[in-house]
Amino acid sequence: MAGVAVSVVVVLFLVHRLTAVAADPLRAAPFLSGARPAQHAVSRFHVRWYALTMLFLAFDVEMLFMYPWALVVAQVGAKAVIEMFAFLGVLMSGVMYAWREGALRWS
């Protein structure tokens, strides 16, 4: 079975080589209008995407706990409500700190 798979791959490779329009590699990059990049692609990503991703994940994970929290409130009562709003307060203080430090600024 392995021999059949290898031979199929070899046949497909040979068919591709025979029917390809051009075997030369692409010399112009698809971005930067075809010019060669001056820096590595990793350095073009801005740091603020990290902060926004962390904010999204924090609120997303908080929403994961909302349904079980609703069940806990029915059993525990006001203590669970106070705990959840304390958690939301800590989360919002983190957002305000990131905003104050300029992590959410786009200019």
C-alpha positions as protocol buffer text, in pm:
chain_id: "A"
residue {
  index: 1
  type: MET
  ca { x: 0 y: 0 z: 0 }
}
residue {
  index: 2
  type: ALA
  ca { x: 287 y: 237 z: 81 }
}
residue {
  index: 3
  type: GLY
  ca { x: 444 y: 160 z: -257 }
}
residue {
  index: 4
  type: VAL
  ca { x: 117 y: 243 z: -435 }
}
residue {
  index: 5
  type: ALA
  ca { x: 89 y: 571 z: -243 }
}
residue {
  index: 6
  type: VAL
  ca { x: 449 y: 667 z: -324 }
}
residue {
  index: 7
  type: SER
  ca { x: 405 y: 581 z: -691 }
}
residue {
  index: 8
  type: VAL
  ca { x: 84 y: 788 z: -710 }
}
residue {
  index: 9
  type: VAL
  ca { x: 266 y: 1086 z: -559 }
}
residue {
  index: 10
  type: VAL
  ca { x: 558 y: 1043 z: -804 }
}
residue {
  index: 11
  type: VAL
  ca { x: 319 y: 1019 z: -1101 }
}
residue {
  index: 12
  type: LEU
  ca { x: 131 y: 1330 z: -987 }
}
residue {
  index: 13
  type: PHE
  ca { x: 461 y: 1516 z: -944 }
}
residue {
  index: 14
  type: LEU
  ca { x: 575 y: 1419 z: -1295 }
}
residue {
  index: 15
  type: VAL
  ca { x: 240 y: 1521 z: -1446 }
}
residue {
  index: 16
  type: HIS
  ca { x: 270 y: 1855 z: -1270 }
}
residue {
  index: 17
  type: ARG
  ca { x: 626 y: 1908 z: -1398 }
}
residue {
  index: 18
  type: LEU
  ca { x: 519 y: 1829 z: -1753 }
}
residue {
  index: 19
  type: THR
  ca { x: 211 y: 2049 z: -1755 }
}
residue {
  index: 20
  type: ALA
  ca { x: 333 y: 2345 z: -1548 }
}
residue {
  index: 21
  type: VAL
  ca { x: 335 y: 2681 z: -1725 }
}
residue {
  index: 22
  type: ALA
  ca { x: 655 y: 2808 z: -1564 }
}
residue {
  index: 23
  type: ALA
  ca { x: 892 y: 2628 z: -1331 }
}
residue {
  index: 24
  type: ASP
  ca { x: 1060 y: 2949 z: -1210 }
}
residue {
  index: 25
  type: PRO
  ca { x: 985 y: 3051 z: -852 }
}
residue {
  index: 26
  type: LEU
  ca { x: 795 y: 3372 z: -788 }
}
residue {
  index: 27
  type: ARG
  ca { x: 1053 y: 3647 z: -757 }
}
residue {
  index: 28
  type: ALA
  ca { x: 819 y: 3928 z: -647 }
}
residue {
  index: 29
  type: ALA
  ca { x: 650 y: 3910 z: -310 }
}
residue {
  index: 30
  type: PRO
  ca { x: 270 y: 3915 z: -309 }
}
residue {
  index: 31
  type: PHE
  ca { x: 269 y: 4208 z: -65 }
}
residue {
  index: 32
  type: LEU
  ca { x: 449 y: 4545 z: -57 }
}
residue {
  index: 33
  type: SER
  ca { x: 368 y: 4604 z: -429 }
}
residue {
  index: 34
  type: GLY
  ca { x: 618 y: 4342 z: -535 }
}
residue {
  index: 35
  type: ALA
  ca { x: 912 y: 4510 z: -362 }
}
residue {
  index: 36
  type: ARG
  ca { x: 1142 y: 4316 z: -136 }
}
residue {
  index: 37
  type: PRO
  ca { x: 1051 y: 4364 z: 233 }
}
residue {
  index: 38
  type: ALA
  ca { x: 1286 y: 4577 z: 441 }
}
residue {
  index: 39
  type: GLN
  ca { x: 1199 y: 4400 z: 766 }
}
residue {
  index: 40
  type: HIS
  ca { x: 1081 y: 4058 z: 878 }
}
residue {
  index: 41
  type: ALA
  ca { x: 707 y: 3996 z: 868 }
}
residue {
  index: 42
  type: VAL
  ca { x: 690 y: 3943 z: 1245 }
}
residue {
  index: 43
  type: SER
  ca { x: 809 y: 4298 z: 1310 }
}
residue {
  index: 44
  type: ARG
  ca { x: 528 y: 4443 z: 1098 }
}
residue {
  index: 45
  type: PHE
  ca { x: 265 y: 4322 z: 1346 }
}
residue {
  index: 46
  type: HIS
  ca { x: 192 y: 4594 z: 1598 }
}
residue {
  index: 47
  type: VAL
  ca { x: 197 y: 4535 z: 1971 }
}
residue {
  index: 48
  type: ARG
  ca { x: -157 y: 4667 z: 2025 }
}
residue {
  index: 49
  type: TRP
  ca { x: -305 y: 4356 z: 1861 }
}
residue {
  index: 50
  type: TYR
  ca { x: -172 y: 4160 z: 2159 }
}
residue {
  index: 51
  type: ALA
  ca { x: -353 y: 4389 z: 2406 }
}
residue {
  index: 52
  type: LEU
  ca { x: -678 y: 4372 z: 2210 }
}
residue {
  index: 53
  type: THR
  ca { x: -653 y: 3994 z: 2189 }
}
residue {
  index: 54
  type: MET
  ca { x: -606 y: 3972 z: 2564 }
}
residue {
  index: 55
  type: LEU
  ca { x: -909 y: 4197 z: 2619 }
}
residue {
  index: 56
  type: PHE
  ca { x: -1119 y: 3983 z: 2388 }
}
residue {
  index: 57
  type: LEU
  ca { x: -1009 y: 3663 z: 2560 }
}
residue {
  index: 58
  type: ALA
  ca { x: -1077 y: 3806 z: 2905 }
}
residue {
  index: 59
  type: PHE
  ca { x: -1433 y: 3903 z: 2814 }
}
residue {
  index: 60
  type: ASP
  ca { x: -1485 y: 3582 z: 2620 }
}
residue {
  index: 61
  type: VAL
  ca { x: -1376 y: 3365 z: 2912 }
}
residue {
  index: 62
  type: GLU
  ca { x: -1592 y: 3576 z: 3141 }
}
residue {
  index: 63
  type: MET
  ca { x: -1891 y: 3497 z: 2918 }
}
residue {
  index: 64
  type: LEU
  ca { x: -1813 y: 3125 z: 2941 }
}
residue {
  index: 65
  type: PHE
  ca { x: -1886 y: 3142 z: 3312 }
}
residue {
  index: 66
  type: MET
  ca { x: -2215 y: 3331 z: 3280 }
}
residue {
  index: 67
  type: TYR
  ca { x: -2444 y: 3028 z: 3242 }
}
residue {
  index: 68
  type: PRO
  ca { x: -2292 y: 2827 z: 3530 }
}
residue {
  index: 69
  type: TRP
  ca { x: -2286 y: 3152 z: 3729 }
}
residue {
  index: 70
  type: ALA
  ca { x: -2661 y: 3191 z: 3676 }
}
residue {
  index: 71
  type: LEU
  ca { x: -2709 y: 2842 z: 3821 }
}
residue {
  index: 72
  type: VAL
  ca { x: -2479 y: 2922 z: 4114 }
}
residue {
  index: 73
  type: VAL
  ca { x: -2671 y: 3243 z: 4191 }
}
residue {
  index: 74
  type: ALA
  ca { x: -2988 y: 3039 z: 4221 }
}
residue {
  index: 75
  type: GLN
  ca { x: -2819 y: 2821 z: 4484 }
}
residue {
  index: 76
  type: VAL
  ca { x: -2581 y: 3059 z: 4665 }
}
residue {
  index: 77
  type: GLY
  ca { x: -2758 y: 3392 z: 4636 }
}
residue {
  index: 78
  type: ALA
  ca { x: -2622 y: 3742 z: 4684 }
}
residue {
  index: 79
  type: LYS
  ca { x: -2269 y: 3623 z: 4765 }
}
residue {
  index: 80
  type: ALA
  ca { x: -2229 y: 3496 z: 4408 }
}
residue {
  index: 81
  type: VAL
  ca { x: -2356 y: 3825 z: 4265 }
}
residue {
  index: 82
  type: ILE
  ca { x: -2105 y: 4023 z: 4474 }
}
residue {
  index: 83
  type: GLU
  ca { x: -1824 y: 3790 z: 4365 }
}
residue {
  index: 84
  type: MET
  ca { x: -1912 y: 3826 z: 3997 }
}
residue {
  index: 85
  type: PHE
  ca { x: -1925 y: 4205 z: 4012 }
}
residue {
  index: 86
  type: ALA
  ca { x: -1594 y: 4208 z: 4198 }
}
residue {
  index: 87
  type: PHE
  ca { x: -1446 y: 4000 z: 3912 }
}
residue {
  index: 88
  type: LEU
  ca { x: -1595 y: 4238 z: 3655 }
}
residue {
  index: 89
  type: GLY
  ca { x: -1450 y: 4531 z: 3850 }
}
residue {
  index: 90
  type: VAL
  ca { x: -1102 y: 4377 z: 3837 }
}
residue {
  index: 91
  type: LEU
  ca { x: -1147 y: 4310 z: 3465 }
}
residue {
  index: 92
  type: MET
  ca { x: -1259 y: 4666 z: 3397 }
}
residue {
  index: 93
  type: SER
  ca { x: -971 y: 4808 z: 3600 }
}
residue {
  index: 94
  type: GLY
  ca { x: -737 y: 4611 z: 3374 }
}
residue {
  index: 95
  type: VAL
  ca { x: -910 y: 4759 z: 3069 }
}
residue {
  index: 96
  type: MET
  ca { x: -881 y: 5110 z: 3214 }
}
residue {
  index: 97
  type: TYR
  ca { x: -511 y: 5052 z: 3288 }
}
residue {
  index: 98
  type: ALA
  ca { x: -450 y: 4936 z: 2931 }
}
residue {
  index: 99
  type: TRP
  ca { x: -641 y: 5238 z: 2800 }
}
residue {
  index: 100
  type: ARG
  ca { x: -443 y: 5476 z: 3024 }
}
residue {
  index: 101
  type: GLU
  ca { x: -113 y: 5325 z: 2909 }
}
residue {
  index: 102
  type: GLY
  ca { x: -212 y: 5376 z: 2544 }
}
residue {
  index: 103
  type: ALA
  ca { x: -244 y: 5009 z: 2451 }
}
residue {
  index: 104
  type: LEU
  ca { x: -573 y: 5078 z: 2273 }
}
residue {
  index: 105
  type: ARG
  ca { x: -460 y: 5387 z: 2082 }
}
residue {
  index: 106
  type: TRP
  ca { x: -462 y: 5345 z: 1704 }
}
residue {
  index: 107
  type: SER
  ca { x: -255 y: 5641 z: 1593 }
}
